[in-house]
PDB file of C-alpha atoms in Angstrom:
ATOM      1  CA  MET A   1     -17.564  -6.269 -20.971  1.00  0.00           C
ATOM      2  CA  ASN A   2     -16.929  -9.844 -22.116  1.00  0.00           C
ATOM      3  CA  LEU A   3     -13.625 -10.342 -20.349  1.00  0.00           C
ATOM      4  CA  THR A   4     -14.279 -11.135 -16.745  1.00  0.00           C
ATOM      5  CA  ARG A   5     -11.703 -10.495 -14.158  1.00  0.00           C
ATOM      6  CA  ARG A   6     -11.624 -14.254 -13.488  1.00  0.00           C
ATOM      7  CA  HIS A   7     -10.481 -15.005 -16.986  1.00  0.00           C
ATOM      8  CA  ALA A   8      -7.956 -12.419 -17.039  1.00  0.00           C
ATOM      9  CA  LEU A   9      -6.531 -13.534 -13.665  1.00  0.00           C
ATOM     10  CA  ALA A  10      -6.549 -17.159 -14.628  1.00  0.00           C
ATOM     11  CA  ALA A  11      -4.406 -16.477 -17.628  1.00  0.00           C
ATOM     12  CA  GLY A  12      -2.154 -14.458 -15.531  1.00  0.00           C
ATOM     13  CA  ALA A  13      -1.852 -17.358 -13.040  1.00  0.00           C
ATOM     14  CA  ALA A  14      -0.645 -19.713 -15.720  1.00  0.00           C
ATOM     15  CA  ALA A  15       2.222 -17.449 -16.541  1.00  0.00           C
ATOM     16  CA  LEU A  16       3.147 -17.266 -12.909  1.00  0.00           C
ATOM     17  CA  VAL A  17       3.945 -20.882 -12.180  1.00  0.00           C
ATOM     18  CA  LEU A  18       7.476 -21.242 -13.700  1.00  0.00           C
ATOM     19  CA  PRO A  19       9.484 -18.407 -12.365  1.00  0.00           C
ATOM     20  CA  ARG A  20       8.839 -19.261  -8.752  1.00  0.00           C
ATOM     21  CA  ILE A  21      12.522 -19.668  -7.872  1.00  0.00           C
ATOM     22  CA  ALA A  22      13.381 -16.355  -9.336  1.00  0.00           C
ATOM     23  CA  TRP A  23      10.854 -14.664  -6.980  1.00  0.00           C
ATOM     24  CA  ALA A  24      12.859 -15.415  -3.908  1.00  0.00           C
ATOM     25  CA  ASP A  25      15.794 -13.587  -5.479  1.00  0.00           C
ATOM     26  CA  ALA A  26      13.588 -10.718  -6.505  1.00  0.00           C
ATOM     27  CA  THR A  27      12.443 -10.316  -2.877  1.00  0.00           C
ATOM     28  CA  ALA A  28      16.149 -10.363  -1.752  1.00  0.00           C
ATOM     29  CA  ASP A  29      16.952  -7.752  -4.334  1.00  0.00           C
ATOM     30  CA  ALA A  30      14.088  -5.625  -3.307  1.00  0.00           C
ATOM     31  CA  ILE A  31      15.096  -5.766   0.277  1.00  0.00           C
ATOM     32  CA  SER A  32      18.794  -4.963  -0.395  1.00  0.00           C
ATOM     33  CA  ALA A  33      17.644  -2.075  -2.650  1.00  0.00           C
ATOM     34  CA  PHE A  34      15.759  -0.740   0.451  1.00  0.00           C
ATOM     35  CA  THR A  35      18.478  -1.367   3.034  1.00  0.00           C
ATOM     36  CA  GLY A  36      21.461  -0.561   0.897  1.00  0.00           C
ATOM     37  CA  GLY A  37      22.809  -4.017   1.743  1.00  0.00           C
ATOM     38  CA  ALA A  38      22.784  -3.481   5.461  1.00  0.00           C
ATOM     39  CA  ASP A  39      22.041  -6.430   7.833  1.00  0.00           C
ATOM     40  CA  VAL A  40      18.379  -6.963   8.565  1.00  0.00           C
ATOM     41  CA  ALA A  41      17.506  -8.283  12.108  1.00  0.00           C
ATOM     42  CA  GLU A  42      14.580 -10.476  12.700  1.00  0.00           C
ATOM     43  CA  GLY A  43      13.383  -8.091  15.332  1.00  0.00           C
ATOM     44  CA  SER A  44      10.413  -7.426  17.744  1.00  0.00           C
ATOM     45  CA  GLY A  45      10.404  -3.715  16.705  1.00  0.00           C
ATOM     46  CA  LEU A  46       8.262  -4.317  13.667  1.00  0.00           C
ATOM     47  CA  THR A  47       4.852  -5.877  13.730  1.00  0.00           C
ATOM     48  CA  LEU A  48       3.179  -7.111  10.532  1.00  0.00           C
ATOM     49  CA  THR A  49      -0.527  -7.898  10.837  1.00  0.00           C
ATOM     50  CA  ALA A  50      -2.098  -9.978   8.038  1.00  0.00           C
ATOM     51  CA  PRO A  51      -4.863 -12.525   7.911  1.00  0.00           C
ATOM     52  CA  GLU A  52      -3.852 -16.224   8.150  1.00  0.00           C
ATOM     53  CA  ILE A  53      -6.281 -16.996   5.528  1.00  0.00           C
ATOM     54  CA  ALA A  54      -7.400 -14.550   2.866  1.00  0.00           C
ATOM     55  CA  GLU A  55     -10.426 -15.632   0.855  1.00  0.00           C
ATOM     56  CA  ASN A  56      -9.933 -13.008  -1.831  1.00  0.00           C
ATOM     57  CA  GLY A  57      -6.418 -12.409  -2.879  1.00  0.00           C
ATOM     58  CA  ASN A  58      -7.513  -9.166  -4.612  1.00  0.00           C
ATOM     59  CA  THR A  59      -7.861  -7.285  -1.386  1.00  0.00           C
ATOM     60  CA  VAL A  60      -5.948  -8.479   1.685  1.00  0.00           C
ATOM     61  CA  PRO A  61      -5.905  -6.159   4.620  1.00  0.00           C
ATOM     62  CA  ILE A  62      -2.467  -5.704   6.184  1.00  0.00           C
ATOM     63  CA  GLU A  63      -1.024  -3.443   8.914  1.00  0.00           C
ATOM     64  CA  VAL A  64       2.539  -2.562   9.685  1.00  0.00           C
ATOM     65  CA  ASP A  65       3.591  -1.120  12.996  1.00  0.00           C
ATOM     66  CA  ALA A  66       7.136  -0.097  13.952  1.00  0.00           C
ATOM     67  CA  PRO A  67       7.477   2.530  16.639  1.00  0.00           C
ATOM     68  CA  GLY A  68      10.281   4.892  15.788  1.00  0.00           C
ATOM     69  CA  ALA A  69      10.676   3.638  12.108  1.00  0.00           C
ATOM     70  CA  GLU A  70      11.477   6.066   9.396  1.00  0.00           C
ATOM     71  CA  ALA A  71      10.178   3.841   6.639  1.00  0.00           C
ATOM     72  CA  ILE A  72       8.626   0.517   6.137  1.00  0.00           C
ATOM     73  CA  ILE A  73       8.594  -1.605   2.945  1.00  0.00           C
ATOM     74  CA  VAL A  74       6.121  -4.400   2.334  1.00  0.00           C
ATOM     75  CA  LEU A  75       6.909  -7.249  -0.137  1.00  0.00           C
ATOM     76  CA  ALA A  76       4.909 -10.183  -1.394  1.00  0.00           C
ATOM     77  CA  THR A  77       7.286 -12.958  -2.107  1.00  0.00           C
ATOM     78  CA  GLY A  78       4.905 -14.911  -4.370  1.00  0.00           C
ATOM     79  CA  ASN A  79       3.714 -11.970  -6.536  1.00  0.00           C
ATOM     80  CA  PRO A  80       5.069 -11.520 -10.157  1.00  0.00           C
ATOM     81  CA  ASN A  81       6.744  -8.321  -8.733  1.00  0.00           C
ATOM     82  CA  PRO A  82       7.449  -8.529  -5.021  1.00  0.00           C
ATOM     83  CA  ASP A  83       7.238  -4.753  -4.393  1.00  0.00           C
ATOM     84  CA  VAL A  84       3.876  -3.797  -2.760  1.00  0.00           C
ATOM     85  CA  VAL A  85       4.197  -0.517  -0.874  1.00  0.00           C
ATOM     86  CA  THR A  86       6.613   1.696   0.927  1.00  0.00           C
ATOM     87  CA  PHE A  87       5.534   3.960   3.735  1.00  0.00           C
ATOM     88  CA  HIS A  88       7.699   6.947   4.627  1.00  0.00           C
ATOM     89  CA  PHE A  89       6.765   8.541   7.881  1.00  0.00           C
ATOM     90  CA  GLY A  90       7.096  12.337   8.231  1.00  0.00           C
ATOM     91  CA  LYS A  91       7.526  14.581  11.237  1.00  0.00           C
ATOM     92  CA  LEU A  92       3.745  14.710  11.884  1.00  0.00           C
ATOM     93  CA  ALA A  93       3.176  11.023  11.910  1.00  0.00           C
ATOM     94  CA  GLY A  94       1.585  10.351  15.219  1.00  0.00           C
ATOM     95  CA  ALA A  95       2.618   6.676  15.122  1.00  0.00           C
ATOM     96  CA  GLN A  96       4.766   4.685  12.634  1.00  0.00           C
ATOM     97  CA  ARG A  97       1.706   2.662  11.755  1.00  0.00           C
ATOM     98  CA  ALA A  98      -0.289   2.169   8.603  1.00  0.00           C
ATOM     99  CA  SER A  99      -2.890  -0.092   7.044  1.00  0.00           C
ATOM    100  CA  THR A 100      -3.835  -0.793   3.492  1.00  0.00           C
ATOM    101  CA  ARG A 101      -5.213  -3.490   1.259  1.00  0.00           C
ATOM    102  CA  ILE A 102      -2.976  -5.481  -1.053  1.00  0.00           C
ATOM    103  CA  ARG A 103      -3.157  -8.046  -3.881  1.00  0.00           C
ATOM    104  CA  LEU A 104      -1.677 -11.499  -3.423  1.00  0.00           C
ATOM    105  CA  ALA A 105      -1.431 -13.833  -6.352  1.00  0.00           C
ATOM    106  CA  GLU A 106      -1.346 -17.060  -4.278  1.00  0.00           C
ATOM    107  CA  THR A 107      -0.617 -18.442  -0.909  1.00  0.00           C
ATOM    108  CA  GLN A 108       2.691 -16.938   0.105  1.00  0.00           C
ATOM    109  CA  GLU A 109       4.901 -15.166   2.582  1.00  0.00           C
ATOM    110  CA  VAL A 110       4.408 -11.488   3.107  1.00  0.00           C
ATOM    111  CA  VAL A 111       7.503  -9.695   4.354  1.00  0.00           C
ATOM    112  CA  ALA A 112       7.980  -6.222   5.836  1.00  0.00           C
ATOM    113  CA  VAL A 113      11.244  -4.488   6.560  1.00  0.00           C
ATOM    114  CA  ALA A 114      11.398  -1.332   8.612  1.00  0.00           C
ATOM    115  CA  LYS A 115      14.241   1.240   8.586  1.00  0.00           C
ATOM    116  CA  MET A 116      14.557   2.260  12.197  1.00  0.00           C
ATOM    117  CA  SER A 117      15.611   5.954  13.158  1.00  0.00           C
ATOM    118  CA  ASP A 118      19.079   4.582  14.331  1.00  0.00           C
ATOM    119  CA  GLY A 119      19.746   3.260  10.800  1.00  0.00           C
ATOM    120  CA  THR A 120      19.205  -0.372  11.655  1.00  0.00           C
ATOM    121  CA  PHE A 121      16.690  -2.616   9.807  1.00  0.00           C
ATOM    122  CA  GLN A 122      14.144  -4.980  11.214  1.00  0.00           C
ATOM    123  CA  ARG A 123      12.253  -7.633   9.426  1.00  0.00           C
ATOM    124  CA  ALA A 124       8.843  -9.421  10.003  1.00  0.00           C
ATOM    125  CA  SER A 125       6.948 -11.926   7.918  1.00  0.00           C
ATOM    126  CA  ARG A 126       3.604 -13.617   7.763  1.00  0.00           C
ATOM    127  CA  GLU A 127       2.372 -16.590   5.827  1.00  0.00           C
ATOM    128  CA  VAL A 128      -0.913 -15.829   4.180  1.00  0.00           C
ATOM    129  CA  LYS A 129      -3.019 -18.607   2.663  1.00  0.00           C
ATOM    130  CA  VAL A 130      -4.946 -17.380  -0.306  1.00  0.00           C
ATOM    131  CA  THR A 131      -8.187 -19.038  -1.360  1.00  0.00           C
ATOM    132  CA  ILE A 132      -8.916 -17.133  -4.614  1.00  0.00           C
ATOM    133  CA  GLY A 133      -5.743 -15.477  -5.865  1.00  0.00           C
ATOM    134  CA  GLY A 134      -5.474 -11.931  -6.935  1.00  0.00           C
ATOM    135  CA  CYS A 135      -3.947 -13.496 -10.094  1.00  0.00           C
ATOM    136  CA  GLY A 136      -6.207 -16.514 -10.683  1.00  0.00           C
ATOM    137  CA  GLY A 137      -5.890 -19.070  -7.907  1.00  0.00           C
TER     138      GLY A 137
ATOM    139  CA  MET B   1      -6.805   6.823 -18.208  1.00  0.00           C
ATOM    140  CA  ALA B   2      -8.769   6.467 -15.039  1.00  0.00           C
ATOM    141  CA  GLU B   3     -12.180   7.920 -14.908  1.00  0.00           C
ATOM    142  CA  ASN B   4     -14.334   8.997 -12.038  1.00  0.00           C
ATOM    143  CA  VAL B   5     -11.507   9.126  -9.633  1.00  0.00           C
ATOM    144  CA  THR B   6     -12.980  10.343  -6.314  1.00  0.00           C
ATOM    145  CA  PRO B   7     -10.951  10.792  -3.196  1.00  0.00           C
ATOM    146  CA  ARG B   8     -12.632  10.183   0.114  1.00  0.00           C
ATOM    147  CA  VAL B   9     -11.066  11.124   3.415  1.00  0.00           C
ATOM    148  CA  ARG B  10     -12.160  10.789   6.964  1.00  0.00           C
ATOM    149  CA  VAL B  11     -10.588  13.205   9.419  1.00  0.00           C
ATOM    150  CA  PRO B  12     -12.033  14.133  12.902  1.00  0.00           C
ATOM    151  CA  LYS B  13     -13.498  17.678  13.099  1.00  0.00           C
ATOM    152  CA  SER B  14     -11.450  18.585  16.043  1.00  0.00           C
ATOM    153  CA  ALA B  15      -8.537  17.415  18.292  1.00  0.00           C
ATOM    154  CA  LYS B  16      -6.645  18.357  21.413  1.00  0.00           C
ATOM    155  CA  PRO B  17      -3.328  20.036  20.823  1.00  0.00           C
ATOM    156  CA  GLY B  18      -0.716  17.369  20.227  1.00  0.00           C
ATOM    157  CA  GLU B  19      -3.218  14.605  19.925  1.00  0.00           C
ATOM    158  CA  ASP B  20      -2.727  11.687  17.616  1.00  0.00           C
ATOM    159  CA  ILE B  21      -5.599  11.101  15.293  1.00  0.00           C
ATOM    160  CA  THR B  22      -6.436   8.362  12.927  1.00  0.00           C
ATOM    161  CA  ILE B  23      -7.071   9.240   9.280  1.00  0.00           C
ATOM    162  CA  LYS B  24      -8.641   7.029   6.744  1.00  0.00           C
ATOM    163  CA  THR B  25      -8.424   7.648   2.986  1.00  0.00           C
ATOM    164  CA  LEU B  26      -9.922   5.916   0.096  1.00  0.00           C
ATOM    165  CA  ILE B  27      -9.722   6.830  -3.635  1.00  0.00           C
ATOM    166  CA  SER B  28     -11.630   5.155  -6.349  1.00  0.00           C
ATOM    167  CA  HIS B  29      -9.331   3.954  -9.018  1.00  0.00           C
ATOM    168  CA  PRO B  30      -9.025   0.714 -11.025  1.00  0.00           C
ATOM    169  CA  MET B  31      -5.283   0.258 -10.253  1.00  0.00           C
ATOM    170  CA  GLU B  32      -4.682  -1.690 -13.393  1.00  0.00           C
ATOM    171  CA  SER B  33      -1.656  -3.800 -12.603  1.00  0.00           C
ATOM    172  CA  GLY B  34      -0.113  -4.394 -16.074  1.00  0.00           C
ATOM    173  CA  GLN B  35      -0.298  -8.190 -15.293  1.00  0.00           C
ATOM    174  CA  ARG B  36      -3.747  -8.761 -16.689  1.00  0.00           C
ATOM    175  CA  LYS B  37      -4.511  -9.719 -20.363  1.00  0.00           C
ATOM    176  CA  ASP B  38      -7.584  -8.952 -22.426  1.00  0.00           C
ATOM    177  CA  LYS B  39      -9.500 -11.634 -24.282  1.00  0.00           C
ATOM    178  CA  GLU B  40      -7.142 -11.248 -27.292  1.00  0.00           C
ATOM    179  CA  GLY B  41      -4.231 -12.077 -25.017  1.00  0.00           C
ATOM    180  CA  ASN B  42      -2.864  -8.543 -25.083  1.00  0.00           C
ATOM    181  CA  THR B  43      -1.507  -7.208 -21.893  1.00  0.00           C
ATOM    182  CA  ILE B  44      -3.606  -4.417 -20.405  1.00  0.00           C
ATOM    183  CA  PRO B  45      -1.205  -1.705 -19.832  1.00  0.00           C
ATOM    184  CA  ARG B  46      -0.400  -0.683 -16.218  1.00  0.00           C
ATOM    185  CA  SER B  47      -2.275   2.378 -14.908  1.00  0.00           C
ATOM    186  CA  ILE B  48      -2.035   2.901 -11.164  1.00  0.00           C
ATOM    187  CA  ILE B  49      -1.654   5.656  -8.563  1.00  0.00           C
ATOM    188  CA  ASN B  50       1.967   5.364  -7.722  1.00  0.00           C
ATOM    189  CA  ARG B  51       2.270   7.829  -4.743  1.00  0.00           C
ATOM    190  CA  PHE B  52       0.142   9.192  -2.021  1.00  0.00           C
ATOM    191  CA  VAL B  53       1.246  12.054   0.339  1.00  0.00           C
ATOM    192  CA  ALA B  54      -0.486  13.510   3.359  1.00  0.00           C
ATOM    193  CA  THR B  55       0.638  16.766   4.887  1.00  0.00           C
ATOM    194  CA  PHE B  56      -0.536  18.985   7.703  1.00  0.00           C
ATOM    195  CA  ASN B  57       0.147  22.724   7.368  1.00  0.00           C
ATOM    196  CA  GLY B  58       2.881  21.725   4.864  1.00  0.00           C
ATOM    197  CA  GLU B  59       4.696  19.204   7.073  1.00  0.00           C
ATOM    198  CA  THR B  60       4.670  15.663   5.978  1.00  0.00           C
ATOM    199  CA  VAL B  61       2.597  13.076   7.815  1.00  0.00           C
ATOM    200  CA  ILE B  62       3.136  10.122   5.504  1.00  0.00           C
ATOM    201  CA  ASP B  63       4.486   9.635   2.045  1.00  0.00           C
ATOM    202  CA  VAL B  64       3.544   6.274   0.414  1.00  0.00           C
ATOM    203  CA  THR B  65       5.138   4.722  -2.669  1.00  0.00           C
ATOM    204  CA  MET B  66       2.629   2.399  -4.315  1.00  0.00           C
ATOM    205  CA  GLU B  67       3.169  -0.621  -6.596  1.00  0.00           C
ATOM    206  CA  PRO B  68       0.756  -2.593  -8.734  1.00  0.00           C
ATOM    207  CA  ALA B  69       0.122  -4.911  -5.824  1.00  0.00           C
ATOM    208  CA  ILE B  70      -2.149  -2.360  -4.118  1.00  0.00           C
ATOM    209  CA  SER B  71      -5.689  -3.248  -4.388  1.00  0.00           C
ATOM    210  CA  THR B  72      -8.316  -1.454  -6.504  1.00  0.00           C
ATOM    211  CA  ASN B  73      -9.502   1.697  -4.725  1.00  0.00           C
ATOM    212  CA  PRO B  74      -6.502   2.203  -2.659  1.00  0.00           C
ATOM    213  CA  TYR B  75      -7.153   2.532   1.084  1.00  0.00           C
ATOM    214  CA  PHE B  76      -4.846   3.910   3.758  1.00  0.00           C
ATOM    215  CA  GLU B  77      -5.289   4.218   7.390  1.00  0.00           C
ATOM    216  CA  PHE B  78      -2.572   6.046   9.421  1.00  0.00           C
ATOM    217  CA  VAL B  79      -1.972   8.292  12.467  1.00  0.00           C
ATOM    218  CA  ALA B  80      -1.228  11.966  12.369  1.00  0.00           C
ATOM    219  CA  LYS B  81      -0.102  14.345  15.251  1.00  0.00           C
ATOM    220  CA  VAL B  82      -2.099  17.527  15.379  1.00  0.00           C
ATOM    221  CA  PRO B  83       0.072  20.242  17.050  1.00  0.00           C
ATOM    222  CA  GLU B  84      -2.273  23.129  16.086  1.00  0.00           C
ATOM    223  CA  ALA B  85      -5.321  23.935  14.125  1.00  0.00           C
ATOM    224  CA  GLY B  86      -4.855  23.753  10.486  1.00  0.00           C
ATOM    225  CA  THR B  87      -5.409  21.886   7.131  1.00  0.00           C
ATOM    226  CA  PHE B  88      -4.648  18.440   6.093  1.00  0.00           C
ATOM    227  CA  GLU B  89      -3.768  18.063   2.395  1.00  0.00           C
ATOM    228  CA  PHE B  90      -3.878  14.750   0.638  1.00  0.00           C
ATOM    229  CA  THR B  91      -2.397  14.234  -2.796  1.00  0.00           C
ATOM    230  CA  TRP B  92      -2.468  11.188  -5.073  1.00  0.00           C
ATOM    231  CA  TYR B  93      -0.191  10.877  -8.187  1.00  0.00           C
ATOM    232  CA  ASP B  94      -1.436   8.911 -11.103  1.00  0.00           C
ATOM    233  CA  ASP B  95       0.775   7.102 -13.682  1.00  0.00           C
ATOM    234  CA  ASP B  96      -0.854   9.257 -16.391  1.00  0.00           C
ATOM    235  CA  GLY B  97       0.328  12.465 -14.739  1.00  0.00           C
ATOM    236  CA  SER B  98      -3.005  13.351 -13.144  1.00  0.00           C
ATOM    237  CA  VAL B  99      -2.901  14.628  -9.524  1.00  0.00           C
ATOM    238  CA  TYR B 100      -5.890  14.309  -7.317  1.00  0.00           C
ATOM    239  CA  THR B 101      -6.173  16.350  -4.088  1.00  0.00           C
ATOM    240  CA  ASP B 102      -8.391  16.790  -1.118  1.00  0.00           C
ATOM    241  CA  LYS B 103      -8.273  18.997   1.947  1.00  0.00           C
ATOM    242  CA  GLN B 104      -9.743  18.762   5.381  1.00  0.00           C
ATOM    243  CA  ASP B 105      -9.635  21.383   8.114  1.00  0.00           C
ATOM    244  CA  ILE B 106      -9.239  20.467  11.764  1.00  0.00           C
ATOM    245  CA  ALA B 107      -9.973  22.611  14.812  1.00  0.00           C
ATOM    246  CA  VAL B 108      -8.008  22.427  18.030  1.00  0.00           C
ATOM    247  CA  GLY B 109      -9.750  22.814  21.346  1.00  0.00           C
TER     248      GLY B 109
END
């Protein structure tokens, strides 16, 4: 394969520089789509764990933990599309906690919003510095 | 079309009744994001697994909606409650309509 991942990602990164302002709106839209427009509190009920510095933006480990949550959405504010993942916890979830690995295009804020069982929403965010972006860097 | 998609799941062999256990799942899949371009500048079409569901004896443990920002070879770690002996079922749904499944039995005692 002649096309290396690096080349493809570099091309992608060039296309990502301009619409930066639009991303903040996209994140806000994604959050309101999840909450239905309800208020989101900056609460202690949700913990978002992510590395301070991620050397490789192609695989950044994250964990969300919100005891009693029904669902948690994770958003990457600096990605071309902020949606990352939504966890819905079922009856047999032993804890409302989950880990996965995500792509981050560049240094950015990762946001998580949890829907608690009482219908309220809580938000947590972490700044992640990306050395080699999952979209070029 | 994703090839050689292999699910791998780690579930303990046994648990105490009502115990919370940690489950780890990994499935090999390129998770083509739809953002990358080939060397002619054409966008490589998106091809990802968009949903992952884990159930125990038919009851949902976790239901995950996945977007292209999930890394290649999607990995999940989560906690399940085991009320009785039974079977975990894991299902991954691909954009192309493919469905990948795995099952793991667990004993209680």
